[in-house]
């Protein structure tokens, strides 16, 4: 937000330099990020003075040039200047750019005036035309100044060049009260009073406002007073739309606003002066002389001032006449009712609109205006009429005209100031030191916070309605502290800390271990927004719409709910990357899911893995091979192994987002669900390649992770491998074989692996062939053939008995 120092001084008397003021504003929480210099004319005509032409003779070597001697009024001898203007003559008072002066061309590029020779004659400056100074467009000859001017007078004083310093303030969203020069002046006054500099706010007077005649009445109807708590308006007739006077243009240019015409410029001026947005309608274009404030009919087409046709939403609050919408309330005016050079009468609007309604409309249409910025955050409902009268008087001053109607003020239910009680002990506890009660009282009064009651225990306060961010005791304490001064709070050189034995709810060390492990095998960490669209729950029957945690005031419909699953955030990332020709992806994310359950709100932490595309980058040495289910399962197993989680059971996943998948369980707890994401889910994100996804219930994983690390020596005795080719029924899974073998031999059987599956010719119907390897090892001695054969026979017999397996 840009604040003009000259403008600020209209509200509060200051003799400080800009640095002192910037420091105080920063201490008050209105952080000044920079101070820019503004000049109504680039360069400010610095170095350009009034010169008196004493002599003017023909240049000896050029027909179109003259050699002049000019008195610059600096007490030195007159200087010689060569000039090519046909109208230069002795006795004239002219603008002279002295040596070292920077002038600017039409593109704003500087060029410096230097001593030089022109056709053999020395020249010590430049006698300037209008366009060379930027004052006008004429280049027919040099400027002839008033003959009463004294030589040496800076031209900046002759032409009233305004210079200003502009504060760039990093305004936090909660400080709606400071979104104007008046608001900043209020804070500045409070800070000065705290520093024992007593000063008063100077507010613009509207005592001259009066109704000239009642010849143009515009009726106003407000359909919903909750959306429009207050609406004011008045008509002004006989206005002349033209460029604004220089002072008004300079004020707007200083804060970065391009002047348009006197009517629009006044509404912008008052908005940045007082913080109250206004809008001027061409009264001649208001059909039926009636304003209706109502929500739009869904699907209505409407063209705004920026020539964009917009489709209105049923919740958009609109200003309408008898023919339909003419303005999006509090956001942007309409093309049909805009003020132009032919406008002769206007209807001036000043209103207070519901902040949530305006914010939703602005975000819905992707519009961000100075008016919507203020309405969204909450303005002062008490100055609506005052700002209207202030603007009306300025319009009469700059555009002429007469007030031709009574002031309409529809305000059925006054917005009351709210009350807060502040306990003095809480002030001391939060700030960390005791502040004198009289100092607290002085600070609160300087902030326009009324004192309702006061006792030894605390103070009862009435908070002005424009302080929308001060609602609780802690908010008031913050106000006291920022005006008192953070730098004035003493602190001890001794640091006290307490050790807590409370168990941590999350183990970030383990999280970092797993993150490093995943990065080492090519995964990239992603961080997705927890806000998402509520429509994603429709992609899975496992997710319930009634479990959505919805935002009360969402940024958009796509960010209106907390995510119930991390899958859809991952698929958004996959789709985004594929659309940018990055189709080989390994992603992981630590994040949370959110549910609104009948028992209350629930929040769970997850680790998710996402894999898609090819295993390795394309190379001439080997053909590309796509990632597959077993590769992905290896990454899941790797994480569980690294965490020391063993004895997990696997079974088919029940989550309907997978076309096929596995669930890892330990006891009754599901630790991981992994699988291939269904094509119909991928289609929603326009993903045409296979995607693998794993979801670790991190809270459950943390509970069962093995904190103890057991080290064992590398076996000194060799391991032995034996293979069995088994003919089994189609219903028999490797998991069955694995479990039976483990149950048969628990100590010497180290590993079991399925290395071949065959189904096809030369096998009986309903049968398949498994080739399974068994690794046997004794850590204390070498196994003998007798021992090995005995174990293998026992495994074979149990497989045959329990599954009907036969050796091939």
PDB file of N, CA and C in Angstrom, residues 368-445:
ATOM      1  N   UNK A 368      -9.781  -8.203  -8.927  1.00  0.00           N
ATOM      2  CA  UNK A 368      -9.194  -7.620  -7.718  1.00  0.00           C
ATOM      3  C   UNK A 368      -9.063  -6.115  -7.926  1.00  0.00           C
ATOM      4  N   UNK A 369      -9.939  -5.345  -7.318  1.00  0.00           N
ATOM      5  CA  UNK A 369      -9.903  -3.896  -7.436  1.00  0.00           C
ATOM      6  C   UNK A 369      -9.611  -3.275  -6.074  1.00  0.00           C
ATOM      7  N   UNK A 370      -9.240  -1.988  -6.090  1.00  0.00           N
ATOM      8  CA  UNK A 370      -9.001  -1.288  -4.820  1.00  0.00           C
ATOM      9  C   UNK A 370     -10.254  -1.298  -3.950  1.00  0.00           C
ATOM     10  N   UNK A 371     -11.416  -1.203  -4.585  1.00  0.00           N
ATOM     11  CA  UNK A 371     -12.673  -1.209  -3.824  1.00  0.00           C
ATOM     12  C   UNK A 371     -12.921  -2.574  -3.195  1.00  0.00           C
ATOM     13  N   UNK A 372     -12.812  -3.635  -3.994  1.00  0.00           N
ATOM     14  CA  UNK A 372     -13.060  -4.982  -3.449  1.00  0.00           C
ATOM     15  C   UNK A 372     -12.043  -5.317  -2.364  1.00  0.00           C
ATOM     16  N   UNK A 373     -10.797  -4.866  -2.516  1.00  0.00           N
ATOM     17  CA  UNK A 373      -9.751  -5.099  -1.519  1.00  0.00           C
ATOM     18  C   UNK A 373     -10.185  -4.573  -0.155  1.00  0.00           C
ATOM     19  N   UNK A 374     -10.833  -3.425  -0.150  1.00  0.00           N
ATOM     20  CA  UNK A 374     -11.268  -2.830   1.110  1.00  0.00           C
ATOM     21  C   UNK A 374     -12.566  -3.438   1.623  1.00  0.00           C
ATOM     22  N   UNK A 375     -13.537  -3.625   0.739  1.00  0.00           N
ATOM     23  CA  UNK A 375     -14.801  -4.217   1.175  1.00  0.00           C
ATOM     24  C   UNK A 375     -14.587  -5.629   1.737  1.00  0.00           C
ATOM     25  N   UNK A 376     -13.694  -6.396   1.123  1.00  0.00           N
ATOM     26  CA  UNK A 376     -13.451  -7.778   1.564  1.00  0.00           C
ATOM     27  C   UNK A 376     -12.949  -7.837   2.995  1.00  0.00           C
ATOM     28  N   UNK A 377     -12.188  -6.843   3.399  1.00  0.00           N
ATOM     29  CA  UNK A 377     -11.561  -6.873   4.719  1.00  0.00           C
ATOM     30  C   UNK A 377     -12.366  -6.141   5.784  1.00  0.00           C
ATOM     31  N   UNK A 378     -13.352  -5.367   5.333  1.00  0.00           N
ATOM     32  CA  UNK A 378     -14.224  -4.676   6.280  1.00  0.00           C
ATOM     33  C   UNK A 378     -13.855  -3.219   6.421  1.00  0.00           C
ATOM     34  N   UNK A 379     -14.790  -2.338   6.085  1.00  0.00           N
ATOM     35  CA  UNK A 379     -14.552  -0.899   6.188  1.00  0.00           C
ATOM     36  C   UNK A 379     -15.330  -0.341   7.376  1.00  0.00           C
ATOM     37  N   UNK A 380     -15.268   0.969   7.546  1.00  0.00           N
ATOM     38  CA  UNK A 380     -15.933   1.625   8.679  1.00  0.00           C
ATOM     39  C   UNK A 380     -17.362   1.991   8.288  1.00  0.00           C
ATOM     40  N   UNK A 381     -18.373   1.352   8.878  1.00  0.00           N
ATOM     41  CA  UNK A 381     -19.760   1.648   8.496  1.00  0.00           C
ATOM     42  C   UNK A 381     -20.248   3.005   8.991  1.00  0.00           C
ATOM     43  N   UNK A 382     -19.484   3.634   9.876  1.00  0.00           N
ATOM     44  CA  UNK A 382     -19.945   4.903  10.435  1.00  0.00           C
ATOM     45  C   UNK A 382     -19.624   6.100   9.545  1.00  0.00           C
ATOM     46  N   UNK A 383     -18.735   5.948   8.556  1.00  0.00           N
ATOM     47  CA  UNK A 383     -18.353   7.107   7.734  1.00  0.00           C
ATOM     48  C   UNK A 383     -18.983   7.062   6.342  1.00  0.00           C
ATOM     49  N   UNK A 384     -19.937   6.170   6.123  1.00  0.00           N
ATOM     50  CA  UNK A 384     -20.534   6.015   4.794  1.00  0.00           C
ATOM     51  C   UNK A 384     -21.120   7.323   4.284  1.00  0.00           C
ATOM     52  N   UNK A 385     -21.928   7.981   5.102  1.00  0.00           N
ATOM     53  CA  UNK A 385     -22.550   9.246   4.680  1.00  0.00           C
ATOM     54  C   UNK A 385     -21.522  10.373   4.628  1.00  0.00           C
ATOM     55  N   UNK A 386     -20.606  10.396   5.604  1.00  0.00           N
ATOM     56  CA  UNK A 386     -19.578  11.441   5.643  1.00  0.00           C
ATOM     57  C   UNK A 386     -18.725  11.407   4.370  1.00  0.00           C
ATOM     58  N   UNK A 387     -18.313  10.209   3.963  1.00  0.00           N
ATOM     59  CA  UNK A 387     -17.499  10.073   2.753  1.00  0.00           C
ATOM     60  C   UNK A 387     -18.289  10.505   1.518  1.00  0.00           C
ATOM     61  N   UNK A 388     -19.579  10.200   1.503  1.00  0.00           N
ATOM     62  CA  UNK A 388     -20.423  10.612   0.377  1.00  0.00           C
ATOM     63  C   UNK A 388     -20.448  12.142   0.243  1.00  0.00           C
ATOM     64  N   UNK A 389     -20.637  12.824   1.358  1.00  0.00           N
ATOM     65  CA  UNK A 389     -20.676  14.295   1.332  1.00  0.00           C
ATOM     66  C   UNK A 389     -19.311  14.872   0.962  1.00  0.00           C
ATOM     67  N   UNK A 390     -18.252  14.255   1.468  1.00  0.00           N
ATOM     68  CA  UNK A 390     -16.895  14.709   1.130  1.00  0.00           C
ATOM     69  C   UNK A 390     -16.663  14.608  -0.377  1.00  0.00           C
ATOM     70  N   UNK A 391     -17.046  13.493  -0.972  1.00  0.00           N
ATOM     71  CA  UNK A 391     -16.866  13.307  -2.410  1.00  0.00           C
ATOM     72  C   UNK A 391     -17.750  14.263  -3.200  1.00  0.00           C
ATOM     73  N   UNK A 392     -18.976  14.470  -2.750  1.00  0.00           N
ATOM     74  CA  UNK A 392     -19.894  15.364  -3.458  1.00  0.00           C
ATOM     75  C   UNK A 392     -19.336  16.782  -3.519  1.00  0.00           C
ATOM     76  N   UNK A 393     -18.764  17.258  -2.408  1.00  0.00           N
ATOM     77  CA  UNK A 393     -18.183  18.606  -2.379  1.00  0.00           C
ATOM     78  C   UNK A 393     -16.973  18.701  -3.317  1.00  0.00           C
ATOM     79  N   UNK A 394     -16.146  17.655  -3.355  1.00  0.00           N
ATOM     80  CA  UNK A 394     -14.980  17.661  -4.248  1.00  0.00           C
ATOM     81  C   UNK A 394     -15.409  17.621  -5.713  1.00  0.00           C
ATOM     82  N   UNK A 395     -16.482  16.889  -6.001  1.00  0.00           N
ATOM     83  CA  UNK A 395     -16.993  16.857  -7.375  1.00  0.00           C
ATOM     84  C   UNK A 395     -17.502  18.234  -7.783  1.00  0.00           C
ATOM     85  N   UNK A 396     -18.202  18.900  -6.869  1.00  0.00           N
ATOM     86  CA  UNK A 396     -18.653  20.262  -7.177  1.00  0.00           C
ATOM     87  C   UNK A 396     -17.462  21.196  -7.397  1.00  0.00           C
ATOM     88  N   UNK A 397     -16.393  20.988  -6.632  1.00  0.00           N
ATOM     89  CA  UNK A 397     -15.198  21.834  -6.755  1.00  0.00           C
ATOM     90  C   UNK A 397     -14.489  21.610  -8.086  1.00  0.00           C
ATOM     91  N   UNK A 398     -14.437  20.344  -8.549  1.00  0.00           N
ATOM     92  CA  UNK A 398     -13.652  20.016  -9.747  1.00  0.00           C
ATOM     93  C   UNK A 398     -14.497  19.905 -11.010  1.00  0.00           C
ATOM     94  N   UNK A 399     -15.798  19.624 -10.872  1.00  0.00           N
ATOM     95  CA  UNK A 399     -16.640  19.409 -12.058  1.00  0.00           C
ATOM     96  C   UNK A 399     -17.870  20.308 -12.081  1.00  0.00           C
ATOM     97  N   UNK A 400     -18.018  21.155 -11.074  1.00  0.00           N
ATOM     98  CA  UNK A 400     -19.197  22.007 -11.027  1.00  0.00           C
ATOM     99  C   UNK A 400     -20.434  21.211 -10.643  1.00  0.00           C
ATOM    100  N   UNK A 401     -21.603  21.719 -10.971  1.00  0.00           N
ATOM    101  CA  UNK A 401     -22.839  20.997 -10.710  1.00  0.00           C
ATOM    102  C   UNK A 401     -23.505  21.397  -9.414  1.00  0.00           C
ATOM    103  N   UNK A 402     -24.695  20.850  -9.223  1.00  0.00           N
ATOM    104  CA  UNK A 402     -25.509  21.140  -8.044  1.00  0.00           C
ATOM    105  C   UNK A 402     -25.989  19.833  -7.421  1.00  0.00           C
ATOM    106  N   UNK A 403     -26.161  19.832  -6.091  1.00  0.00           N
ATOM    107  CA  UNK A 403     -26.740  18.683  -5.390  1.00  0.00           C
ATOM    108  C   UNK A 403     -28.245  18.737  -5.633  1.00  0.00           C
ATOM    109  N   UNK A 404     -28.766  17.694  -6.298  1.00  0.00           N
ATOM    110  CA  UNK A 404     -30.171  17.768  -6.740  1.00  0.00           C
ATOM    111  C   UNK A 404     -31.060  16.703  -6.113  1.00  0.00           C
ATOM    112  N   UNK A 405     -30.694  16.192  -4.949  1.00  0.00           N
ATOM    113  CA  UNK A 405     -31.581  15.257  -4.227  1.00  0.00           C
ATOM    114  C   UNK A 405     -31.182  15.233  -2.766  1.00  0.00           C
ATOM    115  N   UNK A 406     -32.098  14.748  -1.950  1.00  0.00           N
ATOM    116  CA  UNK A 406     -31.741  14.476  -0.557  1.00  0.00           C
ATOM    117  C   UNK A 406     -30.753  13.314  -0.514  1.00  0.00           C
ATOM    118  N   UNK A 407     -29.993  13.248   0.558  1.00  0.00           N
ATOM    119  CA  UNK A 407     -29.090  12.106   0.753  1.00  0.00           C
ATOM    120  C   UNK A 407     -29.910  10.897   1.177  1.00  0.00           C
ATOM    121  N   UNK A 408     -29.836   9.846   0.400  1.00  0.00           N
ATOM    122  CA  UNK A 408     -30.505   8.586   0.749  1.00  0.00           C
ATOM    123  C   UNK A 408     -29.589   7.818   1.689  1.00  0.00           C
ATOM    124  N   UNK A 409     -30.108   7.392   2.818  1.00  0.00           N
ATOM    125  CA  UNK A 409     -29.314   6.617   3.778  1.00  0.00           C
ATOM    126  C   UNK A 409     -30.178   5.479   4.311  1.00  0.00           C
ATOM    127  N   UNK A 410     -30.018   4.306   3.716  1.00  0.00           N
ATOM    128  CA  UNK A 410     -30.765   3.121   4.146  1.00  0.00           C
ATOM    129  C   UNK A 410     -29.893   2.357   5.134  1.00  0.00           C
ATOM    130  N   UNK A 411     -30.250   2.445   6.405  1.00  0.00           N
ATOM    131  CA  UNK A 411     -29.446   1.869   7.492  1.00  0.00           C
ATOM    132  C   UNK A 411     -30.395   1.347   8.567  1.00  0.00           C
ATOM    133  N   UNK A 412     -31.106   0.246   8.266  1.00  0.00           N
ATOM    134  CA  UNK A 412     -32.184  -0.204   9.159  1.00  0.00           C
ATOM    135  C   UNK A 412     -31.708  -0.688  10.520  1.00  0.00           C
ATOM    136  N   UNK A 413     -30.515  -1.279  10.564  1.00  0.00           N
ATOM    137  CA  UNK A 413     -30.026  -1.788  11.839  1.00  0.00           C
ATOM    138  C   UNK A 413     -28.593  -1.318  12.042  1.00  0.00           C
ATOM    139  N   UNK A 414     -28.429  -0.408  12.963  1.00  0.00           N
ATOM    140  CA  UNK A 414     -27.109   0.169  13.184  1.00  0.00           C
ATOM    141  C   UNK A 414     -26.130  -0.889  13.685  1.00  0.00           C
ATOM    142  N   UNK A 415     -24.933  -0.880  13.089  1.00  0.00           N
ATOM    143  CA  UNK A 415     -23.895  -1.829  13.506  1.00  0.00           C
ATOM    144  C   UNK A 415     -23.245  -1.299  14.772  1.00  0.00           C
ATOM    145  N   UNK A 416     -23.420  -2.039  15.851  1.00  0.00           N
ATOM    146  CA  UNK A 416     -22.975  -1.577  17.161  1.00  0.00           C
ATOM    147  C   UNK A 416     -21.487  -1.865  17.378  1.00  0.00           C
ATOM    148  N   UNK A 417     -20.858  -0.967  18.129  1.00  0.00           N
ATOM    149  CA  UNK A 417     -19.493  -1.237  18.568  1.00  0.00           C
ATOM    150  C   UNK A 417     -19.529  -2.392  19.571  1.00  0.00           C
ATOM    151  N   UNK A 418     -18.455  -3.219  19.561  1.00  0.00           N
ATOM    152  CA  UNK A 418     -18.472  -4.353  20.489  1.00  0.00           C
ATOM    153  C   UNK A 418     -17.628  -4.065  21.729  1.00  0.00           C
ATOM    154  N   UNK A 419     -17.932  -4.783  22.799  1.00  0.00           N
ATOM    155  CA  UNK A 419     -17.300  -4.522  24.085  1.00  0.00           C
ATOM    156  C   UNK A 419     -16.350  -5.653  24.464  1.00  0.00           C
ATOM    157  N   UNK A 420     -15.269  -5.265  25.130  1.00  0.00           N
ATOM    158  CA  UNK A 420     -14.246  -6.224  25.568  1.00  0.00           C
ATOM    159  C   UNK A 420     -13.799  -5.820  26.972  1.00  0.00           C
ATOM    160  N   UNK A 421     -13.585  -6.814  27.827  1.00  0.00           N
ATOM    161  CA  UNK A 421     -13.016  -6.548  29.155  1.00  0.00           C
ATOM    162  C   UNK A 421     -11.580  -7.061  29.167  1.00  0.00           C
ATOM    163  N   UNK A 422     -10.657  -6.211  29.637  1.00  0.00           N
ATOM    164  CA  UNK A 422      -9.236  -6.569  29.660  1.00  0.00           C
ATOM    165  C   UNK A 422      -8.765  -6.644  31.100  1.00  0.00           C
ATOM    166  N   UNK A 423      -8.214  -7.784  31.466  1.00  0.00           N
ATOM    167  CA  UNK A 423      -7.680  -8.000  32.808  1.00  0.00           C
ATOM    168  C   UNK A 423      -6.226  -7.510  32.842  1.00  0.00           C
ATOM    169  N   UNK A 424      -5.895  -6.653  33.808  1.00  0.00           N
ATOM    170  CA  UNK A 424      -4.545  -6.087  33.890  1.00  0.00           C
ATOM    171  C   UNK A 424      -3.485  -7.173  34.091  1.00  0.00           C
ATOM    172  N   UNK A 425      -3.847  -8.230  34.843  1.00  0.00           N
ATOM    173  CA  UNK A 425      -2.888  -9.320  35.057  1.00  0.00           C
ATOM    174  C   UNK A 425      -2.565 -10.034  33.748  1.00  0.00           C
ATOM    175  N   UNK A 426      -3.574 -10.152  32.889  1.00  0.00           N
ATOM    176  CA  UNK A 426      -3.323 -10.799  31.592  1.00  0.00           C
ATOM    177  C   UNK A 426      -2.429  -9.926  30.712  1.00  0.00           C
ATOM    178  N   UNK A 427      -2.584  -8.611  30.832  1.00  0.00           N
ATOM    179  CA  UNK A 427      -1.711  -7.698  30.075  1.00  0.00           C
ATOM    180  C   UNK A 427      -0.264  -7.922  30.490  1.00  0.00           C
ATOM    181  N   UNK A 428      -0.021  -7.990  31.790  1.00  0.00           N
ATOM    182  CA  UNK A 428       1.333  -8.194  32.302  1.00  0.00           C
ATOM    183  C   UNK A 428       1.864  -9.574  31.908  1.00  0.00           C
ATOM    184  N   UNK A 429       0.991 -10.580  31.992  1.00  0.00           N
ATOM    185  CA  UNK A 429       1.430 -11.951  31.678  1.00  0.00           C
ATOM    186  C   UNK A 429       1.823 -12.091  30.200  1.00  0.00           C
ATOM    187  N   UNK A 430       1.044 -11.507  29.315  1.00  0.00           N
ATOM    188  CA  UNK A 430       1.313 -11.650  27.880  1.00  0.00           C
ATOM    189  C   UNK A 430       2.510 -10.816  27.453  1.00  0.00           C
ATOM    190  N   UNK A 431       2.566  -9.566  27.929  1.00  0.00           N
ATOM    191  CA  UNK A 431       3.649  -8.667  27.510  1.00  0.00           C
ATOM    192  C   UNK A 431       4.959  -9.016  28.202  1.00  0.00           C
ATOM    193  N   UNK A 432       4.864  -9.513  29.425  1.00  0.00           N
ATOM    194  CA  UNK A 432       6.087  -9.908  30.118  1.00  0.00           C
ATOM    195  C   UNK A 432       6.599  -8.882  31.093  1.00  0.00           C
ATOM    196  N   UNK A 433       5.904  -7.770  31.205  1.00  0.00           N
ATOM    197  CA  UNK A 433       6.261  -6.775  32.214  1.00  0.00           C
ATOM    198  C   UNK A 433       5.029  -5.927  32.531  1.00  0.00           C
ATOM    199  N   UNK A 434       5.059  -5.303  33.677  1.00  0.00           N
ATOM    200  CA  UNK A 434       3.916  -4.489  34.094  1.00  0.00           C
ATOM    201  C   UNK A 434       3.974  -3.126  33.414  1.00  0.00           C
ATOM    202  N   UNK A 435       2.846  -2.715  32.853  1.00  0.00           N
ATOM    203  CA  UNK A 435       2.729  -1.385  32.259  1.00  0.00           C
ATOM    204  C   UNK A 435       1.769  -0.587  33.130  1.00  0.00           C
ATOM    205  N   UNK A 436       2.165   0.628  33.428  1.00  0.00           N
ATOM    206  CA  UNK A 436       1.352   1.502  34.278  1.00  0.00           C
ATOM    207  C   UNK A 436      -0.069   1.612  33.742  1.00  0.00           C
ATOM    208  N   UNK A 437      -1.046   1.542  34.640  1.00  0.00           N
ATOM    209  CA  UNK A 437      -2.452   1.566  34.230  1.00  0.00           C
ATOM    210  C   UNK A 437      -2.811   2.857  33.501  1.00  0.00           C
ATOM    211  N   UNK A 438      -2.212   3.967  33.932  1.00  0.00           N
ATOM    212  CA  UNK A 438      -2.491   5.234  33.259  1.00  0.00           C
ATOM    213  C   UNK A 438      -1.927   5.234  31.842  1.00  0.00           C
ATOM    214  N   UNK A 439      -0.787   4.556  31.660  1.00  0.00           N
ATOM    215  CA  UNK A 439      -0.200   4.436  30.315  1.00  0.00           C
ATOM    216  C   UNK A 439      -1.105   3.612  29.418  1.00  0.00           C
ATOM    217  N   UNK A 440      -1.638   2.523  29.979  1.00  0.00           N
ATOM    218  CA  UNK A 440      -2.574   1.687  29.215  1.00  0.00           C
ATOM    219  C   UNK A 440      -3.793   2.498  28.811  1.00  0.00           C
ATOM    220  N   UNK A 441      -4.315   3.259  29.751  1.00  0.00           N
ATOM    221  CA  UNK A 441      -5.497   4.090  29.483  1.00  0.00           C
ATOM    222  C   UNK A 441      -5.191   5.113  28.396  1.00  0.00           C
ATOM    223  N   UNK A 442      -4.027   5.726  28.480  1.00  0.00           N
ATOM    224  CA  UNK A 442      -3.610   6.738  27.504  1.00  0.00           C
ATOM    225  C   UNK A 442      -3.499   6.141  26.103  1.00  0.00           C
ATOM    226  N   UNK A 443      -2.942   4.937  26.014  1.00  0.00           N
ATOM    227  CA  UNK A 443      -2.791   4.267  24.717  1.00  0.00           C
ATOM    228  C   UNK A 443      -4.153   3.956  24.117  1.00  0.00           C
ATOM    229  N   UNK A 444      -5.046   3.415  24.927  1.00  0.00           N
ATOM    230  CA  UNK A 444      -6.366   3.026  24.426  1.00  0.00           C
ATOM    231  C   UNK A 444      -7.162   4.244  23.950  1.00  0.00           C
ATOM    232  N   UNK A 445      -7.086   5.324  24.687  1.00  0.00           N
ATOM    233  CA  UNK A 445      -7.792   6.538  24.286  1.00  0.00           C
ATOM    234  C   UNK A 445      -7.227   7.071  22.973  1.00  0.00           C
TER     235      UNK A 445
END
